XYZ file of C-alpha atoms in Angstrom:
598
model
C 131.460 -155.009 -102.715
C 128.535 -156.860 -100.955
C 125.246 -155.620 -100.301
C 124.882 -153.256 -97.307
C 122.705 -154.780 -94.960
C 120.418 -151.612 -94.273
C 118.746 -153.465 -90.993
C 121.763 -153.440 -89.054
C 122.462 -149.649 -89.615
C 118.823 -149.224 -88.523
C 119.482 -150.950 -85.552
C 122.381 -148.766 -85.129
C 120.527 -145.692 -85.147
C 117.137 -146.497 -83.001
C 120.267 -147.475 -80.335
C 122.050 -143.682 -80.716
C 118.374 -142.234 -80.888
C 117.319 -143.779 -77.468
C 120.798 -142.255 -76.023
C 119.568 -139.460 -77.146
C 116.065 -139.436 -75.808
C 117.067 -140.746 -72.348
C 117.539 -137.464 -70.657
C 113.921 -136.406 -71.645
C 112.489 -139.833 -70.658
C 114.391 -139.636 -67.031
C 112.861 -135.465 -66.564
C 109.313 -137.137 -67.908
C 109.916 -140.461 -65.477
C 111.115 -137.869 -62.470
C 108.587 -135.495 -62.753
C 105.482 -138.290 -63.443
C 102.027 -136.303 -63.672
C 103.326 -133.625 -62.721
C 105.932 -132.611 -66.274
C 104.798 -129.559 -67.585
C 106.037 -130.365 -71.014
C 109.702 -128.749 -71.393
C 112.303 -130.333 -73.105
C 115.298 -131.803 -70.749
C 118.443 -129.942 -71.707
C 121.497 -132.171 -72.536
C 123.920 -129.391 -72.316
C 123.140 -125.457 -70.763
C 124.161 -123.893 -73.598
C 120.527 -125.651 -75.331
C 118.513 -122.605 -73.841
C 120.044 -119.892 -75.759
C 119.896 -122.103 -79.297
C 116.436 -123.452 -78.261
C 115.439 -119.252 -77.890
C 116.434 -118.751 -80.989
C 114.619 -121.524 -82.796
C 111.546 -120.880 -80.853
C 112.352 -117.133 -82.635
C 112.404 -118.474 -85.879
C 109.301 -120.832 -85.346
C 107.584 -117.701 -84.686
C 108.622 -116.079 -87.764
C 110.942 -113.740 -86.736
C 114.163 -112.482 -88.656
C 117.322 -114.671 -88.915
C 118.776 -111.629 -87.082
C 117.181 -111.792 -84.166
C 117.555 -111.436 -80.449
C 115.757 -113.338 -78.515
C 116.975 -111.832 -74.798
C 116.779 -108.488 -75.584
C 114.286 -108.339 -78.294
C 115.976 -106.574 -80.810
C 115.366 -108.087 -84.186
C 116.394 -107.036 -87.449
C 114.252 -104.117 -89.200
C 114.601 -101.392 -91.642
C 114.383 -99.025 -88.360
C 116.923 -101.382 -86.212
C 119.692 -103.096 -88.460
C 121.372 -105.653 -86.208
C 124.835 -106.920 -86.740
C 125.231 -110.819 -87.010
C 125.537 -112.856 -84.331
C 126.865 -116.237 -83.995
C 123.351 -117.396 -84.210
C 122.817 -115.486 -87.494
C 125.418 -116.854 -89.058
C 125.223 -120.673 -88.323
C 121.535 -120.491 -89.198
C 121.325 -123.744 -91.604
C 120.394 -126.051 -88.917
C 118.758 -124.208 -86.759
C 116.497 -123.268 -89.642
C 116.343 -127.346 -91.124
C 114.298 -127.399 -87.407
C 112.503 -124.523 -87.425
C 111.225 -124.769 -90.828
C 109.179 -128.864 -90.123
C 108.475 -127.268 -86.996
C 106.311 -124.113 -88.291
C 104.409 -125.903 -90.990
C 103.624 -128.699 -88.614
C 102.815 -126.397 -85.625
C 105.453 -127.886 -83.237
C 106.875 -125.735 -80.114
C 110.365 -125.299 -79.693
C 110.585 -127.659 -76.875
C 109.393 -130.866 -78.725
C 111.136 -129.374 -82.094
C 114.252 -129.852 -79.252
C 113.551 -133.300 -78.444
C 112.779 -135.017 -81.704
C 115.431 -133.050 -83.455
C 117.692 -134.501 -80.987
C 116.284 -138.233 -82.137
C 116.438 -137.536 -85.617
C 120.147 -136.248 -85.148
C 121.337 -139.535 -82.520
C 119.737 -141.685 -85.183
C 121.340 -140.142 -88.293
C 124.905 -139.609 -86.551
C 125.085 -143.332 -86.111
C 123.482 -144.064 -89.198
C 126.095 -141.901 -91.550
C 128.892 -143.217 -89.270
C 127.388 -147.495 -90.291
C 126.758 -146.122 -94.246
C 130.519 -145.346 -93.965
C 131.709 -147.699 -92.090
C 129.961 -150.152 -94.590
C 131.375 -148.655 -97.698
C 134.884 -149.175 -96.720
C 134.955 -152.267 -94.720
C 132.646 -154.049 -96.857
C 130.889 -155.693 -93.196
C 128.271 -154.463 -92.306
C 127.910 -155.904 -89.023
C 131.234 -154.825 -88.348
C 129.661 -151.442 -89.344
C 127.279 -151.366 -86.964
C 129.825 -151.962 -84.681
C 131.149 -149.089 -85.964
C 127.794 -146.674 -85.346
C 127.179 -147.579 -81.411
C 130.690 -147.418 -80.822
C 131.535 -143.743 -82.053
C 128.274 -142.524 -80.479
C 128.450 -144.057 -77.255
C 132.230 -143.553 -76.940
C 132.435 -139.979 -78.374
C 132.500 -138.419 -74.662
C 135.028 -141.056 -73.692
C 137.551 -140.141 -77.241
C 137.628 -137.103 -75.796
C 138.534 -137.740 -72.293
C 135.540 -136.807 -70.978
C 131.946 -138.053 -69.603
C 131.622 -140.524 -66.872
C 135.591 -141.929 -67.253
C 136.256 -138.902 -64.952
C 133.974 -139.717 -62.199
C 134.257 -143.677 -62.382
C 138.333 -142.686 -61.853
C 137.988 -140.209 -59.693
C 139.690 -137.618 -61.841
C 136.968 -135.528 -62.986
C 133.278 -135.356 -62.829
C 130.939 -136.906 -65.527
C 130.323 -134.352 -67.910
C 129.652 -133.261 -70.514
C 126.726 -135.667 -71.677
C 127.119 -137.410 -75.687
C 128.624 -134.242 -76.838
C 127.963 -134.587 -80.280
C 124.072 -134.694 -79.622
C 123.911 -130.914 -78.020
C 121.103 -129.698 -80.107
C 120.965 -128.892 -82.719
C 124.629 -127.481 -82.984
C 126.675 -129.978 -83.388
C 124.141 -132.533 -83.258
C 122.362 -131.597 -86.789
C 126.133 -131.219 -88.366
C 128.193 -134.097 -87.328
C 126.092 -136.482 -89.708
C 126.390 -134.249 -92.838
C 130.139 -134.330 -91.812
C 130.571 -137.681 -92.434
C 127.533 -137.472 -95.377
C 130.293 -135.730 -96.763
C 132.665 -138.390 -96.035
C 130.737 -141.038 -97.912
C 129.908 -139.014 -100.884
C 134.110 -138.950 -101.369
C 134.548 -142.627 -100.889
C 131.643 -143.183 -103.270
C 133.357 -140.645 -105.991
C 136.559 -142.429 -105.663
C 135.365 -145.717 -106.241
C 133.151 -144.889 -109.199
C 134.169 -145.172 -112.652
C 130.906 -143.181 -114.092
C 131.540 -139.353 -114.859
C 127.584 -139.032 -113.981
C 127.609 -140.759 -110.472
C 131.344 -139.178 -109.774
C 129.288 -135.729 -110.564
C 126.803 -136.250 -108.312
C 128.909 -137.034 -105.434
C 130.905 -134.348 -105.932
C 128.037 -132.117 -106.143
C 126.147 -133.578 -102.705
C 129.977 -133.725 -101.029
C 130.264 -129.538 -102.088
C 126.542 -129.202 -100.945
C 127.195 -130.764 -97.371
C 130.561 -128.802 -96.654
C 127.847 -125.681 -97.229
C 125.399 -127.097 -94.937
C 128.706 -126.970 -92.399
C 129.762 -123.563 -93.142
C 125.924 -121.776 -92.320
C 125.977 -124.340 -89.768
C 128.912 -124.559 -87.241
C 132.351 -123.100 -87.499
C 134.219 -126.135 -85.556
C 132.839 -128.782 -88.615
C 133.161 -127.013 -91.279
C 136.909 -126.219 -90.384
C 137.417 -130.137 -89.414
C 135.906 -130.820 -93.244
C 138.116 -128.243 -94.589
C 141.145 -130.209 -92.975
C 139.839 -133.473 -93.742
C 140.011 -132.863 -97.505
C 143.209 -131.018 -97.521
C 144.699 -133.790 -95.383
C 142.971 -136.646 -97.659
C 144.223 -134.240 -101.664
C 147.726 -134.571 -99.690
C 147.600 -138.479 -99.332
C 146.189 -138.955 -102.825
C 149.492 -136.594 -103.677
C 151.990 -138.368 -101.732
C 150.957 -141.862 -102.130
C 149.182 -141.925 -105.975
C 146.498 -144.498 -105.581
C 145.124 -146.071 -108.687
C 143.183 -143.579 -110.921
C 144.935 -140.779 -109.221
C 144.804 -137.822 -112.038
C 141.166 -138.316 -111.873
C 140.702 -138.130 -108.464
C 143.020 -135.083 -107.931
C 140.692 -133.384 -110.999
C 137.458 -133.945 -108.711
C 139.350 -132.780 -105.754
C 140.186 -129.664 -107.027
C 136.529 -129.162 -108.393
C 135.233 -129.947 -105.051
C 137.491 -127.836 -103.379
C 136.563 -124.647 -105.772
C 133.268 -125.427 -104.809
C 133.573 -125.233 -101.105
C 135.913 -122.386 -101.507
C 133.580 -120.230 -103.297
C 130.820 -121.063 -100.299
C 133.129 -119.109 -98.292
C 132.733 -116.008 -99.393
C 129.368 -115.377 -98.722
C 130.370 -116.581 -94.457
C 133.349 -113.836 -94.883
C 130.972 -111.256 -95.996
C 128.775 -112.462 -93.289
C 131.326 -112.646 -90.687
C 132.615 -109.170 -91.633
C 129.666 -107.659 -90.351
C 129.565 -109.750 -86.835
C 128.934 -107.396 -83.607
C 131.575 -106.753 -81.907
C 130.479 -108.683 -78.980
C 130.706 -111.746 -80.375
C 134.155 -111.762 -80.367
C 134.646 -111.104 -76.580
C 132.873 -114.476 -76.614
C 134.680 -116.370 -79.495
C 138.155 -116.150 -77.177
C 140.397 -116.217 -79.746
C 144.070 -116.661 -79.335
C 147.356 -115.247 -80.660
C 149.583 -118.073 -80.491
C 152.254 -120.570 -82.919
C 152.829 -123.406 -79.417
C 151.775 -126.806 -80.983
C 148.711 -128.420 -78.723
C 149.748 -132.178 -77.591
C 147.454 -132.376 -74.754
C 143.951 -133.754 -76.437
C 142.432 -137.141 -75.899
C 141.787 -137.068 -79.378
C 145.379 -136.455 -80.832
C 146.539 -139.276 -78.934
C 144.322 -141.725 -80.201
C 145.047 -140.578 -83.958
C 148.447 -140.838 -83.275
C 147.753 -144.773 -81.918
C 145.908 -145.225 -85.641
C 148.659 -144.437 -87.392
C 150.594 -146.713 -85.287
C 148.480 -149.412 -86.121
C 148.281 -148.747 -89.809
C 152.042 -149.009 -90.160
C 151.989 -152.135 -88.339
C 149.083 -153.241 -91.059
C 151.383 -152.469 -94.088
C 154.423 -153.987 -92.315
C 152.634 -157.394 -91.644
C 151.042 -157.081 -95.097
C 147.371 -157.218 -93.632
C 147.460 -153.995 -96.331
C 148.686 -151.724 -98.596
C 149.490 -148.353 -98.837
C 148.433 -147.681 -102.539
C 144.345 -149.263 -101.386
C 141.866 -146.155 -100.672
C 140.535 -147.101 -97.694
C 143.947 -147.214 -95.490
C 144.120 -143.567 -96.619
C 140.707 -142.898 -95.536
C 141.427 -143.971 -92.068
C 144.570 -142.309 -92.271
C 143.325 -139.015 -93.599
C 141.087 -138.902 -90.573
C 144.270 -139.658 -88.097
C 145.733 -136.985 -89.785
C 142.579 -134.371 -89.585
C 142.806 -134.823 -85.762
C 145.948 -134.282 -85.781
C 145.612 -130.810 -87.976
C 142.742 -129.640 -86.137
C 144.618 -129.470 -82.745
C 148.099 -127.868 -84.699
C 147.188 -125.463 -87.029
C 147.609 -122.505 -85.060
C 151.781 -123.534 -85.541
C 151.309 -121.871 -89.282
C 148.093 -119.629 -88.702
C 149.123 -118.401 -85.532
C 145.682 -118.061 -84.184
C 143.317 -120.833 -81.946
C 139.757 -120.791 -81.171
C 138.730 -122.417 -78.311
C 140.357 -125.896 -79.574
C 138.331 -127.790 -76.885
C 135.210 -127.175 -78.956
C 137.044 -129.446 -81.558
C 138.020 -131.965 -78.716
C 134.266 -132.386 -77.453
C 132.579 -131.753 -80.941
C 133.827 -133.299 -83.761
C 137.420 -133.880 -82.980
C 136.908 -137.086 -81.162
C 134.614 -138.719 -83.298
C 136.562 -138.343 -86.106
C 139.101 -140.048 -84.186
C 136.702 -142.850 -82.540
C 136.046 -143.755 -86.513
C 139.728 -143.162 -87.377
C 140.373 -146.430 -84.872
C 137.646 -148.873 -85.095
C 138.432 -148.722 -89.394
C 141.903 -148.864 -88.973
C 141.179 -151.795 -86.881
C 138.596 -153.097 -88.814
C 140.969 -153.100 -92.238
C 143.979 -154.858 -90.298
C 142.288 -157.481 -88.726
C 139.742 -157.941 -92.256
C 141.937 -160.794 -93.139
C 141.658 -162.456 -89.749
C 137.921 -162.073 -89.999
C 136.967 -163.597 -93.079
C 138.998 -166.745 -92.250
C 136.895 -166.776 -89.129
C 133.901 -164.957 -89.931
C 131.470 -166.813 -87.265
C 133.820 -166.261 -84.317
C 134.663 -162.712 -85.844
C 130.821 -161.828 -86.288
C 130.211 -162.877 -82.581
C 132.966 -160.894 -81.506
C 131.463 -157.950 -82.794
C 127.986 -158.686 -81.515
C 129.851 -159.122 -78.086
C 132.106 -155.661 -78.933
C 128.745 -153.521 -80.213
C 126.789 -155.433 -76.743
C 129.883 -153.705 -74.773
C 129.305 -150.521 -76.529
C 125.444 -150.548 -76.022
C 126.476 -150.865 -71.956
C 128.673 -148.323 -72.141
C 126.235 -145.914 -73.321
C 123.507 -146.250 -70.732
C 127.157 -145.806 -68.463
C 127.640 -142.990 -69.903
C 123.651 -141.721 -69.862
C 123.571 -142.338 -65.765
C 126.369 -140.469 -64.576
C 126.441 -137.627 -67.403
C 122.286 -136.312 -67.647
C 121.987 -136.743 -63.392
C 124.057 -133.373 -63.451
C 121.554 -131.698 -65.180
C 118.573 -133.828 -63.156
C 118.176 -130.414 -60.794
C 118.277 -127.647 -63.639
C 115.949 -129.829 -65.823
C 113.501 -129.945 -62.818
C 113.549 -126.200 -62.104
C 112.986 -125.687 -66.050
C 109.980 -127.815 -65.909
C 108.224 -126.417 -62.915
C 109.005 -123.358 -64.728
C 106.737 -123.871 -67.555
C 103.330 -122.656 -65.805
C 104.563 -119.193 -65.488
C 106.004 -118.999 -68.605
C 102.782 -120.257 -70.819
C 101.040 -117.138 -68.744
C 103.303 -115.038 -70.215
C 102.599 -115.820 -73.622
C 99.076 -115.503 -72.696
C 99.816 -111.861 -71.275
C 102.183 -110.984 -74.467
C 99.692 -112.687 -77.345
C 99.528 -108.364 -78.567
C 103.094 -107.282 -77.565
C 105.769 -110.254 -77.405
C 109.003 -109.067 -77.542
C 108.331 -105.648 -76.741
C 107.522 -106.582 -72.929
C 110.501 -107.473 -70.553
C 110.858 -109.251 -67.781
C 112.727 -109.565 -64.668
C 113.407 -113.068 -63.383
C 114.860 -113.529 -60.137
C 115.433 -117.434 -61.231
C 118.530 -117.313 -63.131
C 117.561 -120.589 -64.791
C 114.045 -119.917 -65.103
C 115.142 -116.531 -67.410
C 117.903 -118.456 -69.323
C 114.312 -120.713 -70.328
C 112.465 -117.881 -70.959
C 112.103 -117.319 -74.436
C 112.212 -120.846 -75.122
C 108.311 -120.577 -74.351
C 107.408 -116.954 -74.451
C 108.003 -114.481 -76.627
C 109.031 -111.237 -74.093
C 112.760 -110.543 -73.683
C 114.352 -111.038 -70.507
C 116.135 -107.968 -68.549
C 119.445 -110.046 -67.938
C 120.124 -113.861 -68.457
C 123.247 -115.510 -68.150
C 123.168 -116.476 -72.081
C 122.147 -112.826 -73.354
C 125.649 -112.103 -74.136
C 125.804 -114.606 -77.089
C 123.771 -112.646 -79.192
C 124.000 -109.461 -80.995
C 121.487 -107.424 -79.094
C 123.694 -105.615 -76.685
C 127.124 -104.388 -76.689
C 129.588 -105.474 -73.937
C 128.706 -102.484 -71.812
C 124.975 -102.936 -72.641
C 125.105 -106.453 -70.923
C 127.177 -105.576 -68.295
C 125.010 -102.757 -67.314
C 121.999 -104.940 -67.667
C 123.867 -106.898 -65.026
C 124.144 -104.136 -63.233
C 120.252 -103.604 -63.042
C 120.046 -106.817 -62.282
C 122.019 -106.902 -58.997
C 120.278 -103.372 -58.308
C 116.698 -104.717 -58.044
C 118.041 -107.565 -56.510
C 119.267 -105.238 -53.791
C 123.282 -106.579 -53.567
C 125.600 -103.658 -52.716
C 129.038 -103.252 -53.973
C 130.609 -105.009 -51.035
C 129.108 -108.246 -51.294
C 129.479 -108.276 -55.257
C 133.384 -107.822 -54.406
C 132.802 -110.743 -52.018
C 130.978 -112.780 -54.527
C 133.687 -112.720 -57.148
C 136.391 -113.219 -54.380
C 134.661 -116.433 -53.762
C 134.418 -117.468 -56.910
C 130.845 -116.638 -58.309
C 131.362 -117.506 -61.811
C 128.406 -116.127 -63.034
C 128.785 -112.542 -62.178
C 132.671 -113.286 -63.479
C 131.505 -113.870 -67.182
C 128.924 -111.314 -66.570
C 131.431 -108.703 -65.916
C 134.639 -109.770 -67.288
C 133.876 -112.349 -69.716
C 134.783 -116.457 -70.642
C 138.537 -115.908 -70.889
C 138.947 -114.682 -67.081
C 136.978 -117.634 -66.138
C 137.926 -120.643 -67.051
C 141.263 -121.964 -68.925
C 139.199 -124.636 -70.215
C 137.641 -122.397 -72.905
C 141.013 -120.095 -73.869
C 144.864 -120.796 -72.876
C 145.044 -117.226 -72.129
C 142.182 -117.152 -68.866
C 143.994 -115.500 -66.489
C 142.548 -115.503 -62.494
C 140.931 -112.261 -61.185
C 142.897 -109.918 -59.459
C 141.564 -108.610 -56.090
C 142.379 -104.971 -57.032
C 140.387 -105.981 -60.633
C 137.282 -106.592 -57.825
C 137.366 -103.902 -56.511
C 137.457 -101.344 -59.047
C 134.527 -103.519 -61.062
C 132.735 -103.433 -57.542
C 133.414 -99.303 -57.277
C 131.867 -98.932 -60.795
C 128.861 -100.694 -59.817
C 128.717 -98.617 -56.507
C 128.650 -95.572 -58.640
C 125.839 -96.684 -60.682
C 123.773 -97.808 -57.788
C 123.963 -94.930 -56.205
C 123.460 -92.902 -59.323
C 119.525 -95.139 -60.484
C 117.366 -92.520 -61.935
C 114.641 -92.956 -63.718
C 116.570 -93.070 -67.098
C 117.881 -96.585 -65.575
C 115.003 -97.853 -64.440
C 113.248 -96.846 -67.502
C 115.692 -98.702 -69.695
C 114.541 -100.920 -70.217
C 110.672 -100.431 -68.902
C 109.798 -103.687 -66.874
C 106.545 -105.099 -67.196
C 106.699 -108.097 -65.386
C 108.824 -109.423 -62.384
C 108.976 -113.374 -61.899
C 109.777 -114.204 -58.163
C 110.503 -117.983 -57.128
C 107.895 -119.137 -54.249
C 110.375 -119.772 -51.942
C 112.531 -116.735 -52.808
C 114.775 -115.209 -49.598
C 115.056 -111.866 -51.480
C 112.878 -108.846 -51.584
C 110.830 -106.274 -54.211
C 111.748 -102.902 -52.643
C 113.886 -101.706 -54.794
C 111.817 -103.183 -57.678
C 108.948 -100.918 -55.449
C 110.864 -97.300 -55.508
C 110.640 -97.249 -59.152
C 107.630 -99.573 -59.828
C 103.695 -100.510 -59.102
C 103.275 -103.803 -59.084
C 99.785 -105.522 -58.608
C 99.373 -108.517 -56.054
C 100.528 -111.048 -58.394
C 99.505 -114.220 -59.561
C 100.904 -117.638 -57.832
C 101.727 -120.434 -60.684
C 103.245 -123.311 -59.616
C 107.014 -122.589 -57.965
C 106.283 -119.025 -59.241
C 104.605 -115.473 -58.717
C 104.497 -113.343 -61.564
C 103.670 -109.213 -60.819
C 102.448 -107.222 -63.357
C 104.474 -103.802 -63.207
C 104.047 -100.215 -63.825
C 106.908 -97.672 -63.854
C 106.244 -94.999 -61.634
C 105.519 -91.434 -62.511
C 108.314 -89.297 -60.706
């Protein structure tokens, strides 16, 4: 094996790391002098894991709430949450952040660096390892970064074809789930290739030992990679099985003692998991079901590797008894698992998570090694036409990313400005709540400005439309905090029936939750009913009309956050509530409240 040439997997990863800076260089280049200093979201699901790192930043419990406030205490056990449990990354971030005094909004943009960077790093380590080319390796790095949106069938393709729109952004660099996984995922990759080709007891310990220690980074980290690693090295024990590679007995022995290993990190997630609130699995979606899934981007280009490894060992380009066919293989063969396994477990969760996440990286690498190993013999008789044909390949790749950047983060160009402009108010309130943080809530009549909130101040939020991730409230608990919130915003019952007829998905999670809204997310969404309207639209009726002080005292409001240019009015907010003559800041006024004696 030659040398790696580190430079070239450096280059790799300052290329994935500017990807993954460009949406916060556009919000900083858009807004000019006037950036406030918030982070530019790549996906809106960042608010509610940015909340709960700025939580942990400030020292609060791993079972916390950030929305509602409700944190983990001998007085107030809390059940887990999906936060609570996939705390390893979040807490890799939070941890650099604290001791170094970093906010959660840069601790969101240079974790999201760090991650682009070591993503396509890993991917060229690996890539390296089994090629033996490293510039075919770097290759290898740009192209499953900048063409994970498009393995999946999503991103700009959809837009440039008219068939979609361009979204979601680089999936894989969400932060800092999956973005802080993915690379210990193929970490983990690396440390098996390594084991298998060592002859030293020793080094084959100590690969076994960092491969057992990254599948636990996976498990407290994200359920959709650590179940993709779980597959992977079930699907790659089976190929060693079937096909009995040189030094077999000794590679099944370490493959058994890594499996123990990650087997016995399990049980501490199922104990964890057994105590989860029962909201979180009205969010989770998960499906009773045996129908095989051959409708992923992902499965079809595994099923194209396979093609073209066949084609390798009938031509002779390889062989099926050399180790890294079956690598490329196994991960053909992961992709395909992923998508299937509800045929024998009878249960799937949300399988476009694996499509987006991990799912179509693994496949991305699946190809360009299966390629790389057939053609290998091609390009060593021609290595200076093959090594320009990669520079000319990774160029291609290095275009198709900044593709990829312009359609994908302009669809978050309007929600990133509101967030930023947002900022002014927000730093007031953590001046105002320096004595009682999270014990002070506040009512936001910007939906995105609340989702923000807690990013930069510590008070919980009445309602936001990413409470309901978290184990603070029970399903009626959010849905009545809904309720409040279309109270004070003074909408009656008729034109919340109207809303939903037309489509409003917000108050349709809000008050029915992901599966009715979008088949997308679960195979089992099902469209509203107009008779299912109405009776959600009576309910809220009744509880309008039966506000009392009990209501409007639970929770106690102390501040009210009202857009400049705001249509609505405060008088409901005023029957219950004194409010002072507020304080203008920026594209905000913020009242200080009182509840009212009555």
């Amino acid at each position: 094996m030659t040398n790696v040439k580190w430079k070239l997997g450096i280059i790799a990863g300052i290329i994935s790391a500017v990807f993954a800076l460009y949406p916060q260089m556009k919000l900083i280049y858009m807004r000019g002098g006037e950036w406030q200093g918030n982070y530019a979201f790549n996906d809106i699901d960042e608010v509610a894991y940015a909340s709960y790192l700025r939580a942990l930043i400030d020292g609060r419990p791993r079972k916390n709430d950030p929305y509602t406030g409700r944190d983990e205490s001998k007085e107030t056990p809390q059940p887990e949450s999906l936060f609570s449990i996939q705390f390893a990354a979040p807490y890799l971030v939070a941890i650099p952040a604290r001791v170094l005094g970093i906010g959660a909004p840069w601790a969101m943009t240079i974790a999201g660096a760090f991650a682009g960077f070591a993503l396509a790093f890993a991917v060229f380590w690996l890539a390296a390892r089994i090629t033996d080319d490293s510039w075919f390796a770097m290759m290898s790095g740009i192209m499953v970064v900048s063409g994970g949106a498009l393995a999946a069938g999503e991103g700009a393709i959809g837009e440039i074809f008219g068939t979609g729109f361009s979204y979601p952004y680089f999936p894989g660099l969400r932060r800092y789930i999956p973005a802080i996984a993915i690379p210990v995922f193929f970490v983990l990759c690396l440390a098996l290739w390594n084991l298998v080709n060592s002859s030293e007891n020793k080094t084959r310990f100590i690969f076994g030992s960092i491969g057992v220690a990254g599948f636990g980074f996976m498990v407290f980290s994200y359920f959709y990679i650590w179940t993709t690693a779980a597959a992977w090295l079930g699907c790659l024990g089976l190929l060693w099985i079937a096909v009995r590679p040189e030094g077999f007995a000794r590679d099944f022995r370490a493959f058994s003692a890594i499996g123990a290993g990650c087997v016995s990190l399990l049980l501490p997630y199922a104990y964890l998991l057994s105590k989860r609130a029962e909201s979180m699995d009205n969010v989770q979606l998960l499906v009773k079901t045996h129908a095989p899934d051959f409708s992923r981007f992902p499965l079809y280009i595994a099923i194209f590797v396979l093609v073209i490894l066949i084609a390798g060992i009938l031509i002779k380009t390889i062989t099926i008894k050399e180790r890294a066919p079956l690598f490329a293989a196994s991960f053909a063969l992961t992709v395909i698992v992923v998508f299937n396994q509800q045929v024998v477990t009878g249960h799937a969760l949300q399988p476009i998570h694996y499509q987006v996440f991990i799912g179509n990286y693994v496949a991305a690498l699946a190809l360009v090694l299966s390629l790389g190993l057939v053609l290998r013999p091609l390009m060593l008789k021609r290595e200076l036409l093959a090594r320009v044909v990669i520079s000319i390949f990774s160029l291609l790749f290095v275009i198709w990313g900044f593709v990829e950047c312009h359609y994908t983060v302009r669809v978050l160009d309007d929600a990133n400005i509101i967030r930023d402009k947002g900022i002014p108010v927000a730093k007031r309130l953590e001046e105002l709540g320096a004595d009682l943080g999270n014990k002070q809530t506040v009512l936001s009549f910007s939906m995105t400005q609340a989702d923000d909130l807690p990013t930069i101040a510590p008070q919980n939020v009445l309602w936001a439309r990413h409470q309901h991730v978290f184990a603070g409230l029970s399903w009626e608990e959010s849905k009545e905090r809904y309720y409040q919130y279309l109270y004070y915003s003074n909408v009656d019952e008729n034109s919340l029936a109207e809303r939903l007829k037309d489509g409003d998905y917000v108050s349709m999670i809000a008050l029915f939750g992901w599966v009715r809204h979008s088949s997308r997310l679960s195979s089992e969404a099902t469209p509203l009913k107009y008779h299912e309207i109405d009776e959600e639209a009576l309910k809220y009726g009744n509880y309008r009309r039966n506000f009392g002080l009990k209501e409007a005292s639970n929770p106690v409001i102390s501040f009210v956050v009202v857009p400049q240019k705001w249509n609505g009015d405060l008088s409901i907010v005023d029957q219950w509530y004194d409010r002072d003559n507020g304080e203008s800041l920026g594209d905000y006024v913020l009242y200080k409240e009182k509840l009212k004696e009555q």
